[in-house]
XYZ file of C-alpha atoms in Angstrom:
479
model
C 77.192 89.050 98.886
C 80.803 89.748 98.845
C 81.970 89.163 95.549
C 85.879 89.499 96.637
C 88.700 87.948 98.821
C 90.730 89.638 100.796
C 94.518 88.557 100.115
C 97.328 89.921 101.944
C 95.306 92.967 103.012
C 94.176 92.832 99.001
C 90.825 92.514 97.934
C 90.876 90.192 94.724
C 87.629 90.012 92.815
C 86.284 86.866 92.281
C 84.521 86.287 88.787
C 83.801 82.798 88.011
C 83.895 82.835 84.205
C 87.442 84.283 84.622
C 88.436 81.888 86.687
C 87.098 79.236 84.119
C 89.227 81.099 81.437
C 92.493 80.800 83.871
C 92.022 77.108 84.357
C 91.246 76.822 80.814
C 94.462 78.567 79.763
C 96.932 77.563 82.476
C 95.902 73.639 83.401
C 98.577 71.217 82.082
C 97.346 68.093 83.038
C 94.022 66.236 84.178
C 95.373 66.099 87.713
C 96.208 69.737 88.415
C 92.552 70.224 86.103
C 90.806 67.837 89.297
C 92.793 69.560 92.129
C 90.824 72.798 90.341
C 87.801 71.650 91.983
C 88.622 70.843 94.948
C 87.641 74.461 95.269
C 83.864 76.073 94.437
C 85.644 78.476 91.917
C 82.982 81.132 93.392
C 82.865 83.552 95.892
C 80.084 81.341 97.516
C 78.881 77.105 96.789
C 76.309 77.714 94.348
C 74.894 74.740 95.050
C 73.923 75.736 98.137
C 73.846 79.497 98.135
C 72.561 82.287 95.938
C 72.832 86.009 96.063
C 70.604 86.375 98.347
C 72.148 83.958 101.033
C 70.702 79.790 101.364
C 69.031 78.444 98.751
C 65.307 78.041 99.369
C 63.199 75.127 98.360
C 59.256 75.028 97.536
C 58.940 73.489 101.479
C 55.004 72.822 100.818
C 55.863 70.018 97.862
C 56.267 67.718 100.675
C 52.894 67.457 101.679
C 52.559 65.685 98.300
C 55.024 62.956 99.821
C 52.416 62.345 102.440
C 49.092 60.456 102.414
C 45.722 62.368 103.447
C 43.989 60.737 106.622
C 40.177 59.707 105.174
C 39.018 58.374 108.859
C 39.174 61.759 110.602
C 36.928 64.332 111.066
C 37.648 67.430 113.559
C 34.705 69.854 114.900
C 34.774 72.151 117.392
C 32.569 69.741 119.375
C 34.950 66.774 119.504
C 38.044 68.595 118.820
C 40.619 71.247 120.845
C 42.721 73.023 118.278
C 46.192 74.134 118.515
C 46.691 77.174 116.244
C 49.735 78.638 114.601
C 49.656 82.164 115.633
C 51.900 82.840 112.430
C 49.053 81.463 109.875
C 46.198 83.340 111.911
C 47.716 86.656 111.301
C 47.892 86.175 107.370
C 44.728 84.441 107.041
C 42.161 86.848 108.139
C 41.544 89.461 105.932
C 41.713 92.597 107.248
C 38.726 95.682 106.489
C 40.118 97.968 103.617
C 38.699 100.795 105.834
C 38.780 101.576 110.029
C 41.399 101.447 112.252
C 43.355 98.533 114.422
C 40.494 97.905 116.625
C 38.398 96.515 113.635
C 40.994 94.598 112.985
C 41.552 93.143 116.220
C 37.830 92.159 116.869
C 38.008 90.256 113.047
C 40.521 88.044 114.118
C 38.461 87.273 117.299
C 35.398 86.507 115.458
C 37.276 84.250 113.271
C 39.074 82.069 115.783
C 35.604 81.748 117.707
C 33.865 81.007 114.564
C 36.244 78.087 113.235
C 38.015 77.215 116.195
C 35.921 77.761 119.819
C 36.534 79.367 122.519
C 38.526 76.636 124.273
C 41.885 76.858 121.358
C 45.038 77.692 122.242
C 46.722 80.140 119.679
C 51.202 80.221 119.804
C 52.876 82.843 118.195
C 56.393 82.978 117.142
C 58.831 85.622 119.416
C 60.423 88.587 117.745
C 62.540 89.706 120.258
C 66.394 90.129 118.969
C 68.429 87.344 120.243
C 71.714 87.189 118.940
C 72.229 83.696 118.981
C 69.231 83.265 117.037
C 69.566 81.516 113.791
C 66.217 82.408 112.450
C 67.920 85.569 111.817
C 69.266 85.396 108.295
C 66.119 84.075 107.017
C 64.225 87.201 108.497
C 66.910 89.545 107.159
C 66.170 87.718 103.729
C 62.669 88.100 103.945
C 63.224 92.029 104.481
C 64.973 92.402 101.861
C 62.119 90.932 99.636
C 59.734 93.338 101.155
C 60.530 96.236 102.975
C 58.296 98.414 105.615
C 58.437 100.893 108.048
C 57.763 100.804 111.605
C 55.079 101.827 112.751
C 53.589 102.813 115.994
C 50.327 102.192 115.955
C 47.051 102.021 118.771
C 43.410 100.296 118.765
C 42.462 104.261 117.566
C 44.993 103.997 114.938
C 43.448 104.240 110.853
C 44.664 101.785 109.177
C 46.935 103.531 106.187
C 49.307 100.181 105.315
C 48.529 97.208 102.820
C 48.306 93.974 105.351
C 51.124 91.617 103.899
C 53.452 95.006 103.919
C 52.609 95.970 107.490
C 53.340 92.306 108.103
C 56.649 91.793 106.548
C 57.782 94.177 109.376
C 59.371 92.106 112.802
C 58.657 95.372 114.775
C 55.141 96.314 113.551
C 54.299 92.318 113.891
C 55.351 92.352 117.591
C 53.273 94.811 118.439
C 50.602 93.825 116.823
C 50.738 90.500 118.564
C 50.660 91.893 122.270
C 47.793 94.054 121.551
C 45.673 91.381 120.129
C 46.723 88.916 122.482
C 44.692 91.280 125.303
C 41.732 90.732 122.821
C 41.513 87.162 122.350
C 41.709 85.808 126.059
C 39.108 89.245 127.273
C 36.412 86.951 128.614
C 37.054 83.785 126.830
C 39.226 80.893 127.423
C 41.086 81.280 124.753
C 44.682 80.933 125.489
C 47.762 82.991 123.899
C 51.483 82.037 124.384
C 54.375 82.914 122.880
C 57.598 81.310 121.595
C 61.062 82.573 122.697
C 62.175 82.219 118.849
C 60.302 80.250 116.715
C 57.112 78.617 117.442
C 56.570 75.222 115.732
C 57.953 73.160 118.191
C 56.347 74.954 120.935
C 52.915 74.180 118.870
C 53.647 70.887 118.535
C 54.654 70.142 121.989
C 51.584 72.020 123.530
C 49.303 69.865 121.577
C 51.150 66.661 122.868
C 51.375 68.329 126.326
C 47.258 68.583 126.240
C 46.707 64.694 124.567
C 48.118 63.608 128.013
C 46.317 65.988 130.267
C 42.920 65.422 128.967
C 42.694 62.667 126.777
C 40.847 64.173 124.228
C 41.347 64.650 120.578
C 43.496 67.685 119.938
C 44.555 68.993 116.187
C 47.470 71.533 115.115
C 46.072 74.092 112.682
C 48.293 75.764 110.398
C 50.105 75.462 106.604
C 53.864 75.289 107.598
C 55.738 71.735 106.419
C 57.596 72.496 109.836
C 54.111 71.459 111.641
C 53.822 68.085 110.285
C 57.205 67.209 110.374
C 57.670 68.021 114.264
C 54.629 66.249 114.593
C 55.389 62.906 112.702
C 59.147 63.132 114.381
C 57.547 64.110 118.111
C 54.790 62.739 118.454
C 54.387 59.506 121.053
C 53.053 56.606 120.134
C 50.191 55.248 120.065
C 48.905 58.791 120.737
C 47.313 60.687 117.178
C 47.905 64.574 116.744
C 46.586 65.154 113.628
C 47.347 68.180 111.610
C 44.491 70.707 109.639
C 45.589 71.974 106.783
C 42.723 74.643 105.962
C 41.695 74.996 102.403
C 42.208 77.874 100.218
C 40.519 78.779 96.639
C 39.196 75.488 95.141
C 41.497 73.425 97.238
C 40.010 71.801 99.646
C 41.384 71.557 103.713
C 43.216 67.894 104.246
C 43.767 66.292 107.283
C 47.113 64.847 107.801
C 47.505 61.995 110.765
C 50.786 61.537 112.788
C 49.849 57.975 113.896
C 49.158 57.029 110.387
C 51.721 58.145 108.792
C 54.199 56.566 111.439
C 52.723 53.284 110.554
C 52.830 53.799 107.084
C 56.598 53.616 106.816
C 58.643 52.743 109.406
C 61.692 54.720 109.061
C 60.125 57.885 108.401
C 59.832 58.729 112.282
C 63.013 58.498 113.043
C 64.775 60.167 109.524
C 61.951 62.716 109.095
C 63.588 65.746 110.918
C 67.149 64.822 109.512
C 65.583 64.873 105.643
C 63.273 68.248 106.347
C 66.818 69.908 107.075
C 68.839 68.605 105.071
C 66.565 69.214 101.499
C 66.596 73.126 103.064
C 64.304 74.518 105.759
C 64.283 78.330 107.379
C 67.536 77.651 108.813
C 69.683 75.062 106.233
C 69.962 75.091 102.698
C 67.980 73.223 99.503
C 69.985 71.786 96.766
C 69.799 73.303 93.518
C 67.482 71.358 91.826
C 67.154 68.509 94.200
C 63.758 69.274 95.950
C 62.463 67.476 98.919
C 60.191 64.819 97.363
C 63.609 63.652 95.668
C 65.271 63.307 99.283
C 61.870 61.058 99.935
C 62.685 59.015 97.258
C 66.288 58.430 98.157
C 65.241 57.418 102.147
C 62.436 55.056 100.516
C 65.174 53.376 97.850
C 68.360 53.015 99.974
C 68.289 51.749 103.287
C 72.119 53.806 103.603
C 69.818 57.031 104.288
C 68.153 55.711 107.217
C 71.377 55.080 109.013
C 72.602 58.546 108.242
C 70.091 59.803 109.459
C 69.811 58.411 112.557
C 73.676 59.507 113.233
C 71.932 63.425 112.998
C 69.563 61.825 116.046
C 72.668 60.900 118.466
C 73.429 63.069 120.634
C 77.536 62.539 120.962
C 78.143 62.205 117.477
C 81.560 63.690 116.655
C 81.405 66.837 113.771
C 83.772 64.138 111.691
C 81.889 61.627 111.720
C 78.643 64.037 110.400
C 80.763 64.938 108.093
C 81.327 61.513 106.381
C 77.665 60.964 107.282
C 76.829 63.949 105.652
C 79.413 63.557 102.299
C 77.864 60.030 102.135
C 74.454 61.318 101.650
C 75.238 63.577 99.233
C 77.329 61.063 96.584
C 74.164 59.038 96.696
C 72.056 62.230 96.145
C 74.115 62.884 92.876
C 74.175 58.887 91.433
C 77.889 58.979 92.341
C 79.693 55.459 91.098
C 79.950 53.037 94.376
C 84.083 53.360 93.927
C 83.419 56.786 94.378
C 84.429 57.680 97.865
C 85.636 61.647 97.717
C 83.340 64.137 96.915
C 85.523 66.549 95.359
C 86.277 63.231 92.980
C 82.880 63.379 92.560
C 82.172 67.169 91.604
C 84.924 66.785 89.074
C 83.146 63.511 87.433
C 79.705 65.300 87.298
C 81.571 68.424 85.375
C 83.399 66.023 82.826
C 79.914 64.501 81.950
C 77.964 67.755 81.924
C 80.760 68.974 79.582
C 79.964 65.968 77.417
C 76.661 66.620 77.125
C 75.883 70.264 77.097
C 77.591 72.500 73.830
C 77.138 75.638 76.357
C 78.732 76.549 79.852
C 78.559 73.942 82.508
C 77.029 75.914 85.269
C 78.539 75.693 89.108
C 75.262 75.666 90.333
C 74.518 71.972 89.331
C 77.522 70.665 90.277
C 78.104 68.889 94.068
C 79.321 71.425 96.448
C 82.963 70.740 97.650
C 83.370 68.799 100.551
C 84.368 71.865 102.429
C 81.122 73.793 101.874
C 79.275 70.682 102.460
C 81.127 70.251 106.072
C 79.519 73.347 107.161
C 76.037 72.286 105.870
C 75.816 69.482 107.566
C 76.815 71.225 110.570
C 73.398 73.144 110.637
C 71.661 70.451 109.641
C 72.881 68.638 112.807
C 72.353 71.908 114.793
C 69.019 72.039 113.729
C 67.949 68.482 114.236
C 68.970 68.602 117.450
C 67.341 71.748 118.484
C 64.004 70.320 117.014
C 64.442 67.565 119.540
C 64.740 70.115 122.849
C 68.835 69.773 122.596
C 70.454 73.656 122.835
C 74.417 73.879 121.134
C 76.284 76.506 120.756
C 75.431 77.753 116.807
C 78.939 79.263 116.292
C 80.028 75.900 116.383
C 77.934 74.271 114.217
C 78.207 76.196 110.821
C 77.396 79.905 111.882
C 78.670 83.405 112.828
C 78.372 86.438 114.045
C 77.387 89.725 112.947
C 76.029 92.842 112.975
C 72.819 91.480 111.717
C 72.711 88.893 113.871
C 73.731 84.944 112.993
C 75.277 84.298 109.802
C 75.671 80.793 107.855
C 79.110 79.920 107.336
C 80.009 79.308 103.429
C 82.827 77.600 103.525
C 86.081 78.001 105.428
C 88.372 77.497 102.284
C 89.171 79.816 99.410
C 87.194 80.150 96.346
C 89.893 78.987 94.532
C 94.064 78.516 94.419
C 96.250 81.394 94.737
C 98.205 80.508 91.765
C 94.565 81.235 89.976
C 93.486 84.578 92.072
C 96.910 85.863 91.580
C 97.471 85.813 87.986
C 97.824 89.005 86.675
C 97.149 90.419 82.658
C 98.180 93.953 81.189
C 96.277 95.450 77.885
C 100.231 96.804 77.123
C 100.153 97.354 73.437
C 103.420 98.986 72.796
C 105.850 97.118 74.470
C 105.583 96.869 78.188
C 107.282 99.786 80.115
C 107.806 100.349 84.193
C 103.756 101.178 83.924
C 103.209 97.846 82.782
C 100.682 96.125 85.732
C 102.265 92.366 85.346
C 105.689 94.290 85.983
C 104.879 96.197 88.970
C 103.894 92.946 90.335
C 106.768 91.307 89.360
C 105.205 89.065 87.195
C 106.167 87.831 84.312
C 103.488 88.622 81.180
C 101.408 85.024 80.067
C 99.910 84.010 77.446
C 96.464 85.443 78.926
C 98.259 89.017 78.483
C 95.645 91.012 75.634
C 98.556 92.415 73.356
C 101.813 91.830 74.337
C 102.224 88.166 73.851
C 103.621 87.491 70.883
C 105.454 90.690 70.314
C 108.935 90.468 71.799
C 107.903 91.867 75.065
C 110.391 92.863 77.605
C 108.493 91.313 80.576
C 108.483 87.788 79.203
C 109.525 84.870 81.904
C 112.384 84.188 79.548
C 113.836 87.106 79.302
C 113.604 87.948 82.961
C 115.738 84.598 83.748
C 118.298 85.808 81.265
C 118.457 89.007 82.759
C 118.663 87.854 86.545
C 121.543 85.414 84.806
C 123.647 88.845 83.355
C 123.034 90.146 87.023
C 124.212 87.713 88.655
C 127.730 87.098 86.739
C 130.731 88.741 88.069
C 133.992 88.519 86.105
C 136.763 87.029 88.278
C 139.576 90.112 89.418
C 143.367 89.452 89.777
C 144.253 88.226 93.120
């Protein structure tokens, strides 16, 4: 992360606990103390961001929010399974010794084993596509774990640790075109593959065969993004049940789209707008607010449900997100009702942490401003609406370009007023000469000034205005 601003073709560094100390030193009244945070006093909205780019929520604590179905049982005899090509690849263990072609035939065995030979497997698509917004989060996942690429054969020992050869996009692609060839070789098996990311492709395949054949059909896999698509997609009265396969001691659970759309009416309809706005690949979590408190909120406050349904329209203006959005979050952070303003807001919740912590209030559990919460929302709408087949244009929704791909937006306004970026202090301790830093800024010296202050310095903003007064007088010459 960039942990500076660039100024007038200056690069000022931006350190939050000196920027604390400024405000701390300079504010004169409540008012100019409030207008303080109308800026995130960071390089970046802590709330929302961390040093390695969005904040990232525990996305499988929201299966806890859901109910297991107890009526359903799926077989390979009454059942057609849709399988995420993503979970396949990490759940099969791979031999510790042999080469790619043992590898290959395991994962056949296993789908045939669990799943028939009748499944249909998706994989997500790793092709580079600059308009892609999966992007950061893959970039963030490199970082975690980095590999090299490998080019590899069936003939090819296997030398790497599975999640490590994994973590790598290029190593992954090419490990999904070879073993597609193996799993539809004299089966019925069928492969495809996503352009981007594959859940909604998943879930609309499985929807796609309900119609054609009228027989049950189930989603494997253990992303959130499954059963989310599939409560928020799925038609009624039609039932595409999700498998969640067990793991260790836990067990696998069944999850039912039909009955959870009847067990709470709203949830269809607000489902994708709360999975994206609580954080997802593409939008960022909260600090501390995870998703089952976003569940909580839509269940308590009927206000959510119309939010959320302005994130479903498909003309709604970026303003009127925004309020949407701003809305959303005052209720998120128990805001007063004659609390309108988020930045009001953010400076409330700082006055009463101050009141009841002895150490640092931390930025990080404060509201973000209303301008780095403009540009969250904006994803969150992007998202929603992609989710729901609807293509924008990402740069105009919250992201960027770069040489790395698509980049989220921060926030479009400073980290925090110039008057506080542009103070200047010298460590002058014997009077402050033409070396002096606040001088060769011309600058006066403050009170923030380490040694100077205090003993008849030169540079002080008083003596300055006397000598610009001796300048400035001119005695009066005989006509």
């Amino acid at each position: 992360m960039n942990s500076g601003l660039k100024i007038h073709d200056t690069i000022v560094p931006i350190d939050t606990n000196l920027l604390y100390q400024r405000i701390m030193k300079t504010v004169r009244s409540d008012t100019e103390l409030e207008n303080y945070f109308n800026y995130e006093l960071s390089p970046i909205p802590q709330a929302l961001f961390d040093s390695h780019g969005m904040r990232k929520g525990t996305n499988s604590t929201l299966y806890k929010s859901f109910n297991v179905s107890k009526n359903l049982k799926l077989t390979t005899e009454n059942c057609k399974f849709v399988i995420d090509g993503g979970y396949l690849l990490h759940c099969v263990i791979w031999p510790r010794v042999g080469t790619f072609l043992d590898v290959f035939n395991a994962y056949v065995k296993y789908v045939e084993k669990h799943y028939g030979l009748e499944c249909l497997i998706v994989f997500d698509g790793y092709e580079h596509n600059a308009d892609s917004t999966k992007s950061a989060e893959r970039c963030r996942r490199y970082s975690l774990k980095k590999c090299p690429d490998l080019m590899f054969s069936e003939d090819t020992p296997l030398t790497l640790a599975q999640d490590l050869f994994l973590s790598n996009e290029k190593n992954k692609a090419r490990l999904i075109c070879l073993l597609s060839k193996h799993l539809t070789t004299g089966s019925q098996i069928k492969v495809y593959q996503a352009e981007d990311d594959a859940d909604t492709l998943i879930v609309n395949k499985a929807i796609s065969v309900v119609r054609e054949t009228n027989k049950q059909v189930a989603i494997v896999g253990e992303d959130i993004d499954l059963l989310v698509l599939m409560v928020a997609l799925t038609p009624a009265p039609s039932d595409v049940p999700l498998l969640k396969p067990g793991k260790g001691k836990n067990a696998a659970q069944i999850f039912s789209a039909n009955e959870l759309q009847t067990s709470n009416a709203n949830l269809k309809k607000s489902i994708l707008f709360i999975h994206a706005v609580s954080g997802c690949d593409t939008t960022s979590a909260f600090r501390g607010k995870g998703k089952g408190t976003f569940i909580k909120l839509l269940e308590k406050c009927a206000e959510v449900s119309r939010i959320a349904e302005k994130f479903n329209e498909i003309d709604c203006t970026q303003e009127e997100l925004c309020q949407a959005g701003e809305q959303l979050v005052l209720l998120l952070y128990g805001a007063k009702k004659s609390v309108t303003a988020l930045n009001k807001c953010r400076f409330q919740c700082f006055n009463r942490a101050l009141a009841r912590q002895k150490t640092e209030v931390k930025l990080q559990t404060l509201p973000p401003t209303s301008d780095a919460c403009k540009q969250h929302f904006l994803r969150v709408y992007y998202q929603v609406q992609l989710w729901r087949g609807r293509k924008l244009n990402p740069k105009e929704w919250g992201w960027k370009s770069s040489e790395l791909g698509l980049l989220p937006v921060p926030m479009l306004n400073p980290p925090a007023p110039q008057e506080l970026l542009q103070i200047i202090s010298c460590t002058c301790s014997k009077g402050c000469s033409n070396r002096c830093s606040c001088k060769r800024a011309g600058l006066p010296c403050s009170d923030i000034c380490l040694h100077c202050s205090g003993l008849g310095c030169s540079n002080q903003a008083e003596t300055l205005i006397e000598e610009e007064a001796e300048d400035e007088f001119e005695p009066a010459t005989a006509a």
